[in-house]
Amino acid sequence: MHAKIRRNEMLGSINLFIVVLGIILFFGFLAAWFSHKWDD
């Protein structure tokens, strides 16, 4: 039982890490795209 809870916590933190990473990459891509557009 304990191992199952521990694994769920680990999966949750991994999912959170992926979501945060995705958001950072997404905003970085948006910023690069907009700055490139403004350069035109």
A tleap script that builds the chain and sets N, CA, C and O, in Angstrom:
source leaprc.protein.ff14SB
mol = sequence {
  NMET HIE ALA LYS ILE ARG ARG ASN GLU MET
  LEU GLY SER ILE ASN LEU PHE ILE VAL VAL
  LEU GLY ILE ILE LEU PHE PHE GLY PHE LEU
  ALA ALA TRP PHE SER HIE LYS TRP ASP CASP
}
set mol.1.N position { 0.834 -1.201 0.000 }
set mol.1.CA position { 0.000 0.000 0.000 }
set mol.1.C position { 0.874 1.258 0.000 }
set mol.1.O position { 0.643 2.177 -0.785 }
set mol.2.N position { 1.872 1.294 0.877 }
set mol.2.CA position { 2.750 2.458 0.947 }
set mol.2.C position { 3.467 2.696 -0.387 }
set mol.2.O position { 3.587 3.830 -0.851 }
set mol.3.N position { 3.938 1.601 -0.988 }
set mol.3.CA position { 4.685 1.724 -2.238 }
set mol.3.C position { 3.796 2.335 -3.323 }
set mol.3.O position { 4.259 3.129 -4.142 }
set mol.4.N position { 2.519 1.956 -3.320 }
set mol.4.CA position { 1.600 2.467 -4.338 }
set mol.4.C position { 1.422 3.982 -4.180 }
set mol.4.O position { 1.445 4.725 -5.161 }
set mol.5.N position { 1.247 4.423 -2.939 }
set mol.5.CA position { 1.093 5.858 -2.681 }
set mol.5.C position { 2.365 6.597 -3.108 }
set mol.5.O position { 2.295 7.654 -3.735 }
set mol.6.N position { 3.512 6.039 -2.768 }
set mol.6.CA position { 4.790 6.680 -3.101 }
set mol.6.C position { 4.921 6.814 -4.619 }
set mol.6.O position { 5.366 7.843 -5.127 }
set mol.7.N position { 4.525 5.757 -5.332 }
set mol.7.CA position { 4.648 5.788 -6.792 }
set mol.7.C position { 3.715 6.843 -7.392 }
set mol.7.O position { 4.082 7.536 -8.341 }
set mol.8.N position { 2.517 6.958 -6.838 }
set mol.8.CA position { 1.574 7.966 -7.330 }
set mol.8.C position { 2.126 9.369 -7.111 }
set mol.8.O position { 1.981 10.235 -7.974 }
set mol.9.N position { 2.759 9.599 -5.959 }
set mol.9.CA position { 3.361 10.907 -5.683 }
set mol.9.C position { 4.458 11.205 -6.701 }
set mol.9.O position { 4.573 12.330 -7.187 }
set mol.10.N position { 5.257 10.197 -7.019 }
set mol.10.CA position { 6.345 10.379 -7.968 }
set mol.10.C position { 5.781 10.705 -9.352 }
set mol.10.O position { 6.274 11.601 -10.037 }
set mol.11.N position { 4.741 9.965 -9.756 }
set mol.11.CA position { 4.116 10.217 -11.054 }
set mol.11.C position { 3.549 11.630 -11.092 }
set mol.11.O position { 3.663 12.319 -12.105 }
set mol.12.N position { 2.938 12.062 -9.994 }
set mol.12.CA position { 2.363 13.402 -9.938 }
set mol.12.C position { 3.429 14.464 -10.107 }
set mol.12.O position { 3.228 15.434 -10.839 }
set mol.13.N position { 4.565 14.295 -9.438 }
set mol.13.CA position { 5.631 15.291 -9.535 }
set mol.13.C position { 6.239 15.280 -10.937 }
set mol.13.O position { 6.631 16.327 -11.452 }
set mol.14.N position { 6.319 14.100 -11.556 }
set mol.14.CA position { 6.852 14.015 -12.922 }
set mol.14.C position { 5.900 14.718 -13.888 }
set mol.14.O position { 6.331 15.456 -14.774 }
set mol.15.N position { 4.588 14.477 -13.703 }
set mol.15.CA position { 3.598 15.140 -14.557 }
set mol.15.C position { 3.685 16.647 -14.389 }
set mol.15.O position { 3.636 17.388 -15.371 }
set mol.16.N position { 3.814 17.106 -13.144 }
set mol.16.CA position { 3.917 18.540 -12.860 }
set mol.16.C position { 5.154 19.118 -13.540 }
set mol.16.O position { 5.101 20.200 -14.125 }
set mol.17.N position { 6.278 18.384 -13.460 }
set mol.17.CA position { 7.524 18.831 -14.079 }
set mol.17.C position { 7.351 18.970 -15.589 }
set mol.17.O position { 7.803 19.949 -16.183 }
set mol.18.N position { 6.689 17.978 -16.213 }
set mol.18.CA position { 6.466 18.007 -17.664 }
set mol.18.C position { 5.576 19.186 -18.042 }
set mol.18.O position { 5.831 19.871 -19.032 }
set mol.19.N position { 4.526 19.421 -17.244 }
set mol.19.CA position { 3.608 20.536 -17.522 }
set mol.19.C position { 4.344 21.868 -17.425 }
set mol.19.O position { 4.211 22.724 -18.300 }
set mol.20.N position { 5.126 22.038 -16.345 }
set mol.20.CA position { 5.879 23.288 -16.168 }
set mol.20.C position { 6.877 23.471 -17.310 }
set mol.20.O position { 7.017 24.568 -17.852 }
set mol.21.N position { 7.563 22.394 -17.669 }
set mol.21.CA position { 8.535 22.464 -18.759 }
set mol.21.C position { 7.838 22.844 -20.061 }
set mol.21.O position { 8.341 23.670 -20.822 }
set mol.22.N position { 6.683 22.239 -20.313 }
set mol.22.CA position { 5.921 22.546 -21.525 }
set mol.22.C position { 5.493 24.002 -21.568 }
set mol.22.O position { 5.569 24.644 -22.615 }
set mol.23.N position { 5.040 24.527 -20.424 }
set mol.23.CA position { 4.608 25.929 -20.360 }
set mol.23.C position { 5.791 26.857 -20.633 }
set mol.23.O position { 5.667 27.828 -21.380 }
set mol.24.N position { 6.941 26.551 -20.022 }
set mol.24.CA position { 8.138 27.379 -20.224 }
set mol.24.C position { 8.559 27.354 -21.696 }
set mol.24.O position { 8.865 28.395 -22.278 }
set mol.25.N position { 8.573 26.155 -22.293 }
set mol.25.CA position { 8.950 26.036 -23.700 }
set mol.25.C position { 7.958 26.781 -24.584 }
set mol.25.O position { 8.347 27.454 -25.539 }
set mol.26.N position { 6.656 26.654 -24.253 }
set mol.26.CA position { 5.608 27.304 -25.043 }
set mol.26.C position { 5.763 28.821 -25.015 }
set mol.26.O position { 5.693 29.482 -26.052 }
set mol.27.N position { 5.976 29.369 -23.807 }
set mol.27.CA position { 6.121 30.824 -23.694 }
set mol.27.C position { 7.434 31.287 -24.331 }
set mol.27.O position { 7.496 32.372 -24.908 }
set mol.28.N position { 8.473 30.471 -24.226 }
set mol.28.CA position { 9.741 30.818 -24.862 }
set mol.28.C position { 9.583 30.853 -26.377 }
set mol.28.O position { 10.121 31.736 -27.045 }
set mol.29.N position { 8.836 29.884 -26.916 }
set mol.29.CA position { 8.569 29.840 -28.356 }
set mol.29.C position { 7.742 31.052 -28.782 }
set mol.29.O position { 8.026 31.681 -29.802 }
set mol.30.N position { 6.713 31.374 -27.987 }
set mol.30.CA position { 5.870 32.547 -28.287 }
set mol.30.C position { 6.710 33.821 -28.286 }
set mol.30.O position { 6.596 34.645 -29.194 }
set mol.31.N position { 7.554 33.981 -27.264 }
set mol.31.CA position { 8.386 35.183 -27.154 }
set mol.31.C position { 9.324 35.286 -28.358 }
set mol.31.O position { 9.483 36.365 -28.929 }
set mol.32.N position { 9.943 34.175 -28.745 }
set mol.32.CA position { 10.861 34.178 -29.884 }
set mol.32.C position { 10.107 34.502 -31.172 }
set mol.32.O position { 10.599 35.250 -32.017 }
set mol.33.N position { 8.906 33.931 -31.315 }
set mol.33.CA position { 8.099 34.148 -32.520 }
set mol.33.C position { 7.674 35.608 -32.630 }
set mol.33.O position { 7.768 36.214 -33.697 }
set mol.34.N position { 7.199 36.172 -31.499 }
set mol.34.CA position { 6.739 37.564 -31.504 }
set mol.34.C position { 7.902 38.523 -31.742 }
set mol.34.O position { 7.760 39.490 -32.490 }
set mol.35.N position { 9.043 38.270 -31.119 }
set mol.35.CA position { 10.195 39.159 -31.298 }
set mol.35.C position { 10.665 39.086 -32.755 }
set mol.35.O position { 11.116 40.085 -33.317 }
set mol.36.N position { 10.558 37.903 -33.358 }
set mol.36.CA position { 10.926 37.752 -34.765 }
set mol.36.C position { 9.939 38.528 -35.642 }
set mol.36.O position { 10.333 39.150 -36.628 }
set mol.37.N position { 8.658 38.487 -35.273 }
set mol.37.CA position { 7.641 39.219 -36.033 }
set mol.37.C position { 7.868 40.720 -35.922 }
set mol.37.O position { 7.744 41.446 -36.909 }
set mol.38.N position { 8.200 41.185 -34.725 }
set mol.38.CA position { 8.409 42.617 -34.504 }
set mol.38.C position { 9.671 43.107 -35.221 }
set mol.38.O position { 9.787 44.286 -35.558 }
set mol.39.N position { 10.606 42.195 -35.445 }
set mol.39.CA position { 11.846 42.572 -36.133 }
set mol.39.C position { 11.575 42.942 -37.588 }
set mol.39.O position { 12.286 43.764 -38.165 }
set mol.40.N position { 10.571 42.349 -38.167 }
set mol.40.CA position { 10.263 42.544 -39.577 }
set mol.40.C position { 10.014 44.006 -39.931 }
set mol.40.O position { 9.743 44.323 -41.089 }
savepdb mol mol.pdb
quit
